[in-house]
PDB file of C-alpha atoms in Angstrom:
ATOM      1  CA  UNK A   1       0.000   0.000   0.000  1.00 84.00           C
ATOM      2  CA  UNK A   2       1.121   3.551  -0.714  1.00 93.00           C
ATOM      3  CA  UNK A   3      -0.467   6.956  -0.234  1.00 92.00           C
ATOM      4  CA  UNK A   4      -2.383   6.599  -3.528  1.00 95.00           C
ATOM      5  CA  UNK A   5      -2.458   2.866  -4.145  1.00 98.00           C
ATOM      6  CA  UNK A   6      -3.718  -0.422  -2.770  1.00 97.00           C
ATOM      7  CA  UNK A   7      -1.643  -3.390  -3.885  1.00 98.00           C
ATOM      8  CA  UNK A   8      -3.305  -6.750  -3.296  1.00 98.00           C
ATOM      9  CA  UNK A   9      -3.628 -10.312  -4.530  1.00 98.00           C
ATOM     10  CA  UNK A  10      -5.843 -10.659  -7.573  1.00 98.00           C
ATOM     11  CA  UNK A  11      -9.153 -12.471  -7.251  1.00 98.00           C
ATOM     12  CA  UNK A  12     -11.560 -13.917  -9.786  1.00 98.00           C
ATOM     13  CA  UNK A  13     -13.509 -10.641  -9.553  1.00 98.00           C
ATOM     14  CA  UNK A  14     -10.527  -8.922 -11.230  1.00 98.00           C
ATOM     15  CA  UNK A  15     -10.793 -11.062 -14.364  1.00 98.00           C
ATOM     16  CA  UNK A  16     -12.891  -8.582 -16.413  1.00 98.00           C
ATOM     17  CA  UNK A  17     -10.251  -5.879 -15.845  1.00 98.00           C
ATOM     18  CA  UNK A  18      -7.412  -8.289 -16.674  1.00 98.00           C
ATOM     19  CA  UNK A  19      -9.132  -9.450 -19.856  1.00 98.00           C
ATOM     20  CA  UNK A  20      -9.526  -5.843 -21.008  1.00 98.00           C
ATOM     21  CA  UNK A  21      -5.967  -4.764 -20.101  1.00 98.00           C
ATOM     22  CA  UNK A  22      -4.209  -7.881 -21.422  1.00 98.00           C
ATOM     23  CA  UNK A  23      -6.140  -7.650 -24.716  1.00 98.00           C
ATOM     24  CA  UNK A  24      -5.052  -4.036 -25.287  1.00 98.00           C
ATOM     25  CA  UNK A  25      -2.633  -3.898 -28.241  1.00 98.00           C
ATOM     26  CA  UNK A  26      -0.794  -0.897 -26.795  1.00 97.00           C
ATOM     27  CA  UNK A  27      -0.396  -2.353 -23.309  1.00 98.00           C
ATOM     28  CA  UNK A  28       0.855  -5.648 -24.757  1.00 97.00           C
ATOM     29  CA  UNK A  29       3.099  -4.190 -27.462  1.00 96.00           C
ATOM     30  CA  UNK A  30       6.280  -5.613 -25.891  1.00 95.00           C
ATOM     31  CA  UNK A  31       4.767  -9.078 -25.447  1.00 93.00           C
ATOM     32  CA  UNK A  32       4.382 -11.637 -28.231  1.00 92.00           C
ATOM     33  CA  UNK A  33       0.693 -10.736 -28.651  1.00 95.00           C
ATOM     34  CA  UNK A  34      -2.361  -9.381 -26.811  1.00 98.00           C
ATOM     35  CA  UNK A  35      -4.021 -12.115 -24.779  1.00 97.00           C
ATOM     36  CA  UNK A  36      -7.317 -13.775 -25.539  1.00 98.00           C
ATOM     37  CA  UNK A  37      -9.941 -14.152 -22.818  1.00 98.00           C
ATOM     38  CA  UNK A  38      -8.748 -17.729 -22.221  1.00 98.00           C
ATOM     39  CA  UNK A  39      -5.110 -16.618 -21.989  1.00 98.00           C
ATOM     40  CA  UNK A  40      -6.067 -13.888 -19.496  1.00 98.00           C
ATOM     41  CA  UNK A  41      -7.828 -16.520 -17.365  1.00 98.00           C
ATOM     42  CA  UNK A  42      -4.671 -18.655 -17.457  1.00 98.00           C
ATOM     43  CA  UNK A  43      -2.631 -15.549 -16.482  1.00 97.00           C
ATOM     44  CA  UNK A  44      -4.831 -15.086 -13.413  1.00 98.00           C
ATOM     45  CA  UNK A  45      -4.585 -18.801 -12.524  1.00 98.00           C
ATOM     46  CA  UNK A  46      -0.758 -18.529 -12.703  1.00 97.00           C
ATOM     47  CA  UNK A  47      -0.889 -15.701 -10.156  1.00 97.00           C
ATOM     48  CA  UNK A  48      -3.127 -17.751  -7.856  1.00 98.00           C
ATOM     49  CA  UNK A  49      -0.624 -20.625  -8.119  1.00 98.00           C
ATOM     50  CA  UNK A  50       2.239 -18.235  -7.358  1.00 98.00           C
ATOM     51  CA  UNK A  51       0.443 -16.897  -4.273  1.00 98.00           C
ATOM     52  CA  UNK A  52      -0.119 -20.469  -3.032  1.00 98.00           C
ATOM     53  CA  UNK A  53       3.347 -21.811  -3.894  1.00 97.00           C
ATOM     54  CA  UNK A  54       5.633 -18.783  -3.489  1.00 96.00           C
ATOM     55  CA  UNK A  55       3.685 -16.424  -1.235  1.00 95.00           C
ATOM     56  CA  UNK A  56       3.858 -13.673  -3.863  1.00 96.00           C
ATOM     57  CA  UNK A  57       3.292 -12.977  -7.548  1.00 97.00           C
ATOM     58  CA  UNK A  58       1.794 -10.198  -9.602  1.00 98.00           C
ATOM     59  CA  UNK A  59      -0.663  -8.157  -7.558  1.00 98.00           C
ATOM     60  CA  UNK A  60      -3.464  -5.832  -8.594  1.00 98.00           C
ATOM     61  CA  UNK A  61      -2.834  -2.086  -8.304  1.00 98.00           C
ATOM     62  CA  UNK A  62      -5.920  -0.074  -7.293  1.00 98.00           C
ATOM     63  CA  UNK A  63      -6.597   3.601  -6.717  1.00 98.00           C
ATOM     64  CA  UNK A  64      -7.154   3.905  -2.940  1.00 96.00           C
ATOM     65  CA  UNK A  65      -9.784   6.631  -3.275  1.00 96.00           C
ATOM     66  CA  UNK A  66     -11.884   5.230  -6.105  1.00 96.00           C
ATOM     67  CA  UNK A  67     -11.117   1.504  -6.013  1.00 96.00           C
ATOM     68  CA  UNK A  68     -10.403   1.622  -9.768  1.00 97.00           C
ATOM     69  CA  UNK A  69      -8.081  -1.070 -11.116  1.00 98.00           C
ATOM     70  CA  UNK A  70      -4.964   0.525 -12.590  1.00 98.00           C
ATOM     71  CA  UNK A  71      -2.659  -2.374 -13.478  1.00 98.00           C
ATOM     72  CA  UNK A  72      -0.505  -5.017 -11.891  1.00 98.00           C
ATOM     73  CA  UNK A  73       2.843  -5.106 -10.133  1.00 98.00           C
ATOM     74  CA  UNK A  74       4.684  -7.707  -8.151  1.00 98.00           C
ATOM     75  CA  UNK A  75       7.588  -9.986  -7.414  1.00 98.00           C
ATOM     76  CA  UNK A  76       7.829 -13.188  -9.427  1.00 98.00           C
ATOM     77  CA  UNK A  77      10.225 -16.140  -9.280  1.00 97.00           C
ATOM     78  CA  UNK A  78      11.915 -16.575 -12.657  1.00 95.00           C
ATOM     79  CA  UNK A  79      14.513 -18.896 -14.174  1.00 91.00           C
ATOM     80  CA  UNK A  80      16.778 -16.821 -16.413  1.00 88.00           C
ATOM     81  CA  UNK A  81      19.394 -18.755 -18.313  1.00 86.00           C
ATOM     82  CA  UNK A  82      19.170 -21.456 -15.623  1.00 87.00           C
ATOM     83  CA  UNK A  83      19.629 -18.996 -12.743  1.00 91.00           C
ATOM     84  CA  UNK A  84      16.845 -18.379 -10.208  1.00 94.00           C
ATOM     85  CA  UNK A  85      15.917 -14.713  -9.798  1.00 95.00           C
ATOM     86  CA  UNK A  86      13.162 -12.630  -8.273  1.00 98.00           C
ATOM     87  CA  UNK A  87      11.792 -10.213 -10.850  1.00 98.00           C
ATOM     88  CA  UNK A  88       9.908  -6.999 -10.234  1.00 98.00           C
ATOM     89  CA  UNK A  89       7.224  -6.838 -12.911  1.00 97.00           C
ATOM     90  CA  UNK A  90       4.864  -3.977 -13.633  1.00 97.00           C
ATOM     91  CA  UNK A  91       2.146  -3.325 -16.187  1.00 98.00           C
ATOM     92  CA  UNK A  92      -0.133  -0.320 -15.978  1.00 98.00           C
ATOM     93  CA  UNK A  93      -3.315   0.042 -18.024  1.00 98.00           C
ATOM     94  CA  UNK A  94      -3.055   2.614 -20.814  1.00 97.00           C
ATOM     95  CA  UNK A  95      -5.350   5.324 -19.349  1.00 97.00           C
ATOM     96  CA  UNK A  96      -2.982   5.581 -16.366  1.00 97.00           C
ATOM     97  CA  UNK A  97       0.372   5.810 -18.176  1.00 96.00           C
ATOM     98  CA  UNK A  98       2.739   8.610 -17.225  1.00 94.00           C
ATOM     99  CA  UNK A  99       1.125   9.178 -13.828  1.00 96.00           C
ATOM    100  CA  UNK A 100       3.933   7.713 -11.693  1.00 96.00           C
ATOM    101  CA  UNK A 101       1.881   4.657 -10.754  1.00 97.00           C
ATOM    102  CA  UNK A 102       4.436   2.100 -11.990  1.00 97.00           C
ATOM    103  CA  UNK A 103       7.207   3.831 -10.063  1.00 97.00           C
ATOM    104  CA  UNK A 104       5.146   4.181  -6.881  1.00 98.00           C
ATOM    105  CA  UNK A 105       3.916   0.588  -6.968  1.00 98.00           C
ATOM    106  CA  UNK A 106       7.373  -0.671  -7.947  1.00 98.00           C
ATOM    107  CA  UNK A 107       8.961   1.160  -5.016  1.00 97.00           C
ATOM    108  CA  UNK A 108       6.460  -0.477  -2.651  1.00 98.00           C
ATOM    109  CA  UNK A 109       7.310  -3.910  -4.091  1.00 98.00           C
ATOM    110  CA  UNK A 110      11.053  -3.319  -3.754  1.00 98.00           C
ATOM    111  CA  UNK A 111      10.542  -2.304  -0.117  1.00 97.00           C
ATOM    112  CA  UNK A 112       8.463  -5.437   0.473  1.00 97.00           C
ATOM    113  CA  UNK A 113      11.086  -7.631  -1.205  1.00 97.00           C
ATOM    114  CA  UNK A 114      14.024  -6.235   0.733  1.00 97.00           C
ATOM    115  CA  UNK A 115      12.348  -5.558   4.079  1.00 96.00           C
ATOM    116  CA  UNK A 116       9.803  -8.402   4.395  1.00 96.00           C
ATOM    117  CA  UNK A 117      11.203 -11.127   2.140  1.00 97.00           C
ATOM    118  CA  UNK A 118      14.822 -10.316   3.093  1.00 96.00           C
ATOM    119  CA  UNK A 119      16.006 -10.547  -0.522  1.00 97.00           C
ATOM    120  CA  UNK A 120      19.571  -9.606  -1.451  1.00 95.00           C
ATOM    121  CA  UNK A 121      18.732  -8.464  -4.980  1.00 96.00           C
ATOM    122  CA  UNK A 122      15.797  -7.965  -7.340  1.00 98.00           C
ATOM    123  CA  UNK A 123      15.834  -7.744 -11.124  1.00 97.00           C
ATOM    124  CA  UNK A 124      13.549  -6.550 -13.892  1.00 98.00           C
ATOM    125  CA  UNK A 125      13.637  -8.165 -17.320  1.00 97.00           C
ATOM    126  CA  UNK A 126      12.918  -5.548 -19.969  1.00 97.00           C
ATOM    127  CA  UNK A 127      12.878  -5.809 -23.745  1.00 96.00           C
ATOM    128  CA  UNK A 128      15.461  -3.485 -25.398  1.00 97.00           C
ATOM    129  CA  UNK A 129      12.715  -1.601 -27.261  1.00 96.00           C
ATOM    130  CA  UNK A 130      10.660  -1.010 -24.087  1.00 97.00           C
ATOM    131  CA  UNK A 131      12.035   2.419 -23.242  1.00 97.00           C
ATOM    132  CA  UNK A 132       9.182   3.387 -20.833  1.00 96.00           C
ATOM    133  CA  UNK A 133       9.852   0.348 -18.611  1.00 97.00           C
ATOM    134  CA  UNK A 134      13.585   1.005 -18.730  1.00 97.00           C
ATOM    135  CA  UNK A 135      12.954   4.551 -17.491  1.00 97.00           C
ATOM    136  CA  UNK A 136      10.782   3.226 -14.670  1.00 97.00           C
ATOM    137  CA  UNK A 137      13.471   0.734 -13.630  1.00 98.00           C
ATOM    138  CA  UNK A 138      16.107   3.479 -13.655  1.00 98.00           C
ATOM    139  CA  UNK A 139      13.838   5.778 -11.598  1.00 97.00           C
ATOM    140  CA  UNK A 140      13.668   2.973  -9.016  1.00 97.00           C
ATOM    141  CA  UNK A 141      17.466   2.938  -8.741  1.00 97.00           C
ATOM    142  CA  UNK A 142      17.937  -0.182 -10.845  1.00 98.00           C
ATOM    143  CA  UNK A 143      20.989  -0.480 -13.048  1.00 97.00           C
ATOM    144  CA  UNK A 144      21.061  -2.018 -16.490  1.00 97.00           C
ATOM    145  CA  UNK A 145      23.136  -5.186 -16.650  1.00 96.00           C
ATOM    146  CA  UNK A 146      23.619  -7.705 -19.395  1.00 95.00           C
ATOM    147  CA  UNK A 147      21.354  -8.860 -22.191  1.00 96.00           C
ATOM    148  CA  UNK A 148      19.755 -12.214 -21.309  1.00 95.00           C
ATOM    149  CA  UNK A 149      17.476 -14.542 -23.208  1.00 92.00           C
ATOM    150  CA  UNK A 150      14.131 -14.944 -21.474  1.00 91.00           C
ATOM    151  CA  UNK A 151      11.175 -16.741 -23.081  1.00 88.00           C
ATOM    152  CA  UNK A 152      13.129 -16.863 -26.370  1.00 88.00           C
ATOM    153  CA  UNK A 153      13.555 -13.060 -26.545  1.00 91.00           C
ATOM    154  CA  UNK A 154      16.391 -10.752 -25.591  1.00 95.00           C
ATOM    155  CA  UNK A 155      15.878  -8.657 -22.458  1.00 96.00           C
ATOM    156  CA  UNK A 156      18.030  -6.249 -20.520  1.00 97.00           C
ATOM    157  CA  UNK A 157      18.455  -7.472 -16.952  1.00 97.00           C
ATOM    158  CA  UNK A 158      18.051  -4.468 -14.702  1.00 98.00           C
ATOM    159  CA  UNK A 159      18.926  -5.069 -11.056  1.00 97.00           C
ATOM    160  CA  UNK A 160      19.165  -3.507  -7.633  1.00 98.00           C
ATOM    161  CA  UNK A 161      20.693  -4.912  -4.467  1.00 96.00           C
ATOM    162  CA  UNK A 162      19.860  -4.187  -0.857  1.00 93.00           C
ATOM    163  CA  UNK A 163      22.700  -1.701  -0.199  1.00 91.00           C
ATOM    164  CA  UNK A 164      21.761   0.370  -3.266  1.00 91.00           C
ATOM    165  CA  UNK A 165      18.064   0.275  -2.312  1.00 93.00           C
ATOM    166  CA  UNK A 166      18.848   1.317   1.259  1.00 89.00           C
ATOM    167  CA  UNK A 167      20.971   4.310   0.189  1.00 84.00           C
TER     168      UNK A 167
END
């Protein structure tokens, strides 16, 4: 939670919002394709499995005053080139771009990861052409590392460790 945002586990009631956001061509432009209704349902089921198995995953971002769904953010276990990592992921619905929501929600997730989960480092995997997400990662204090292959595509691995976060 932040001053403006609630960040919570997604429920089945969030599926209509997810279907709309994940089908948006602009929101999904750095993914292989916009998701169908069935793929959005599978996306939500993956988060439920992550909550049960890992204790975290992608969470819904809501406006605290209105209750409006704004996007998703969270910490996700990933295997990147056979190395386990915790990734900070964020996706904000198009009407709410350039409002600082990704940065604010991302900052809350980093704090949760370092302070509650006691992580040593957190990464973000960002496609080279995804300049807006790179800017968000940099605004969070993350540094760009190497290019890695993730889900058959090249990504920059941005990262931040606990000492850098704490400073």
